[in-house]
JSON list of C-alpha atoms in Angstrom, two decimals:
[
{"chain": "A", "resi": 1, "resn": "MET", "atom": "CA", "xyz": [111.36, 81.74, 140.79]},
{"chain": "A", "resi": 2, "resn": "ARG", "atom": "CA", "xyz": [115.03, 82.97, 141.34]},
{"chain": "A", "resi": 3, "resn": "LEU", "atom": "CA", "xyz": [115.70, 83.36, 145.18]},
{"chain": "A", "resi": 4, "resn": "ALA", "atom": "CA", "xyz": [118.46, 84.78, 146.46]},
{"chain": "A", "resi": 5, "resn": "LEU", "atom": "CA", "xyz": [119.54, 83.67, 150.39]},
{"chain": "A", "resi": 6, "resn": "PHE", "atom": "CA", "xyz": [120.41, 85.98, 152.86]},
{"chain": "A", "resi": 7, "resn": "THR", "atom": "CA", "xyz": [121.91, 83.96, 155.58]},
{"chain": "A", "resi": 8, "resn": "THR", "atom": "CA", "xyz": [121.76, 86.29, 158.66]},
{"chain": "A", "resi": 9, "resn": "CYS", "atom": "CA", "xyz": [125.04, 86.15, 160.89]},
{"chain": "A", "resi": 10, "resn": "LEU", "atom": "CA", "xyz": [122.89, 84.34, 163.61]},
{"chain": "A", "resi": 11, "resn": "VAL", "atom": "CA", "xyz": [122.16, 81.48, 161.12]},
{"chain": "A", "resi": 12, "resn": "ASP", "atom": "CA", "xyz": [125.50, 81.77, 159.59]},
{"chain": "A", "resi": 13, "resn": "VAL", "atom": "CA", "xyz": [127.51, 81.39, 162.96]},
{"chain": "A", "resi": 14, "resn": "MET", "atom": "CA", "xyz": [125.19, 79.33, 165.12]},
{"chain": "A", "resi": 15, "resn": "TYR", "atom": "CA", "xyz": [122.68, 77.69, 163.37]},
{"chain": "A", "resi": 16, "resn": "PRO", "atom": "CA", "xyz": [124.15, 76.40, 159.68]},
{"chain": "A", "resi": 17, "resn": "SER", "atom": "CA", "xyz": [122.03, 73.58, 159.46]},
{"chain": "A", "resi": 18, "resn": "VAL", "atom": "CA", "xyz": [118.81, 76.06, 159.02]},
{"chain": "A", "resi": 19, "resn": "GLY", "atom": "CA", "xyz": [120.51, 77.78, 155.97]},
{"chain": "A", "resi": 20, "resn": "ARG", "atom": "CA", "xyz": [120.80, 74.32, 154.48]},
{"chain": "A", "resi": 21, "resn": "ALA", "atom": "CA", "xyz": [117.40, 73.07, 155.28]},
{"chain": "A", "resi": 22, "resn": "THR", "atom": "CA", "xyz": [116.15, 76.31, 153.94]},
{"chain": "A", "resi": 23, "resn": "VAL", "atom": "CA", "xyz": [118.01, 75.77, 150.47]},
{"chain": "A", "resi": 24, "resn": "GLU", "atom": "CA", "xyz": [116.79, 72.10, 150.57]},
{"chain": "A", "resi": 25, "resn": "LEU", "atom": "CA", "xyz": [112.93, 73.22, 150.99]},
{"chain": "A", "resi": 26, "resn": "LEU", "atom": "CA", "xyz": [113.17, 75.89, 148.49]},
{"chain": "A", "resi": 27, "resn": "GLU", "atom": "CA", "xyz": [114.50, 73.75, 145.70]},
{"chain": "A", "resi": 28, "resn": "ARG", "atom": "CA", "xyz": [112.15, 70.95, 146.47]},
{"chain": "A", "resi": 29, "resn": "LEU", "atom": "CA", "xyz": [109.64, 73.37, 145.90]},
{"chain": "A", "resi": 30, "resn": "GLY", "atom": "CA", "xyz": [111.10, 73.97, 142.44]},
{"chain": "A", "resi": 31, "resn": "HIS", "atom": "CA", "xyz": [112.83, 77.40, 143.20]},
{"chain": "A", "resi": 32, "resn": "GLU", "atom": "CA", "xyz": [116.43, 78.29, 142.03]},
{"chain": "A", "resi": 33, "resn": "VAL", "atom": "CA", "xyz": [118.38, 79.44, 145.04]},
{"chain": "A", "resi": 34, "resn": "THR", "atom": "CA", "xyz": [121.37, 81.62, 144.88]},
{"chain": "A", "resi": 35, "resn": "PHE", "atom": "CA", "xyz": [123.53, 82.98, 147.38]},
{"chain": "A", "resi": 36, "resn": "PRO", "atom": "CA", "xyz": [125.05, 86.24, 146.43]},
{"chain": "A", "resi": 37, "resn": "GLU", "atom": "CA", "xyz": [129.08, 86.07, 147.44]},
{"chain": "A", "resi": 38, "resn": "ALA", "atom": "CA", "xyz": [129.05, 89.86, 147.74]},
{"chain": "A", "resi": 39, "resn": "GLN", "atom": "CA", "xyz": [126.48, 89.65, 150.96]},
{"chain": "A", "resi": 40, "resn": "ALA", "atom": "CA", "xyz": [128.08, 90.67, 154.08]},
{"chain": "A", "resi": 41, "resn": "CYS", "atom": "CA", "xyz": [126.66, 92.35, 157.18]},
{"chain": "A", "resi": 42, "resn": "CYS", "atom": "CA", "xyz": [123.12, 93.79, 156.65]},
{"chain": "A", "resi": 43, "resn": "GLY", "atom": "CA", "xyz": [123.83, 96.82, 158.85]},
{"chain": "A", "resi": 44, "resn": "GLN", "atom": "CA", "xyz": [120.84, 95.99, 161.38]},
{"chain": "A", "resi": 45, "resn": "MET", "atom": "CA", "xyz": [123.33, 96.16, 164.26]},
{"chain": "A", "resi": 46, "resn": "HIS", "atom": "CA", "xyz": [124.57, 99.57, 163.11]},
{"chain": "A", "resi": 47, "resn": "VAL", "atom": "CA", "xyz": [120.98, 100.71, 162.58]},
{"chain": "A", "resi": 48, "resn": "ASN", "atom": "CA", "xyz": [119.43, 99.62, 165.79]},
{"chain": "A", "resi": 49, "resn": "THR", "atom": "CA", "xyz": [121.89, 101.08, 167.86]},
{"chain": "A", "resi": 50, "resn": "GLY", "atom": "CA", "xyz": [121.69, 104.67, 166.17]},
{"chain": "A", "resi": 51, "resn": "TYR", "atom": "CA", "xyz": [124.64, 104.50, 163.97]},
{"chain": "A", "resi": 52, "resn": "GLN", "atom": "CA", "xyz": [122.40, 105.31, 160.72]},
{"chain": "A", "resi": 53, "resn": "GLU", "atom": "CA", "xyz": [125.35, 107.46, 158.73]},
{"chain": "A", "resi": 54, "resn": "MET", "atom": "CA", "xyz": [127.77, 104.55, 159.21]},
{"chain": "A", "resi": 55, "resn": "ALA", "atom": "CA", "xyz": [125.41, 101.90, 158.22]},
{"chain": "A", "resi": 56, "resn": "LEU", "atom": "CA", "xyz": [124.82, 103.45, 154.81]},
{"chain": "A", "resi": 57, "resn": "PRO", "atom": "CA", "xyz": [127.71, 102.03, 152.99]},
{"chain": "A", "resi": 58, "resn": "ILE", "atom": "CA", "xyz": [126.83, 98.58, 154.63]},
{"chain": "A", "resi": 59, "resn": "LEU", "atom": "CA", "xyz": [123.16, 98.97, 153.59]},
{"chain": "A", "resi": 60, "resn": "ARG", "atom": "CA", "xyz": [124.33, 100.13, 149.86]},
{"chain": "A", "resi": 61, "resn": "ASN", "atom": "CA", "xyz": [126.48, 96.70, 149.63]},
{"chain": "A", "resi": 62, "resn": "HIS", "atom": "CA", "xyz": [123.40, 94.73, 150.94]},
{"chain": "A", "resi": 63, "resn": "LEU", "atom": "CA", "xyz": [121.01, 96.15, 148.23]},
{"chain": "A", "resi": 64, "resn": "GLU", "atom": "CA", "xyz": [123.68, 95.89, 145.25]},
{"chain": "A", "resi": 65, "resn": "ALA", "atom": "CA", "xyz": [124.44, 92.03, 146.47]},
{"chain": "A", "resi": 66, "resn": "PHE", "atom": "CA", "xyz": [120.71, 91.21, 146.06]},
{"chain": "A", "resi": 67, "resn": "ALA", "atom": "CA", "xyz": [119.57, 93.31, 143.08]},
{"chain": "A", "resi": 68, "resn": "GLU", "atom": "CA", "xyz": [119.48, 90.52, 140.43]},
{"chain": "A", "resi": 69, "resn": "ALA", "atom": "CA", "xyz": [116.99, 88.21, 142.53]},
{"chain": "A", "resi": 70, "resn": "ASP", "atom": "CA", "xyz": [113.45, 87.88, 142.15]},
{"chain": "A", "resi": 71, "resn": "ALA", "atom": "CA", "xyz": [113.22, 87.69, 145.94]},
{"chain": "A", "resi": 72, "resn": "VAL", "atom": "CA", "xyz": [115.26, 87.67, 148.79]},
{"chain": "A", "resi": 73, "resn": "VAL", "atom": "CA", "xyz": [114.91, 84.73, 151.46]},
{"chain": "A", "resi": 74, "resn": "ALA", "atom": "CA", "xyz": [116.07, 84.76, 155.03]},
{"chain": "A", "resi": 75, "resn": "PRO", "atom": "CA", "xyz": [115.55, 81.51, 157.17]}
]
C-alpha cells in the first residue's frame, strides 16, 4: 500500500523521532511511505478557533497534497 505521511506540526517541531519511527515501522510492514512536499499547515488551528473561511485555502492545499495516496497516516 502507498501511504502518505502527514507529519503534524507537533511531531515536526517537537518530536521528529516519532515521525522517523513511524516511517520505519510502516516500511517494515511492507508499505511504501511517501512524504508529499506540498503538505503544509492542515488548518486545524484555524478551524478550531472559528476562522473557517480563512482555513479554506489551507484545507484545499492539504487535500491536494495527499490526493495521490492510498491512505494518509499521522503519527
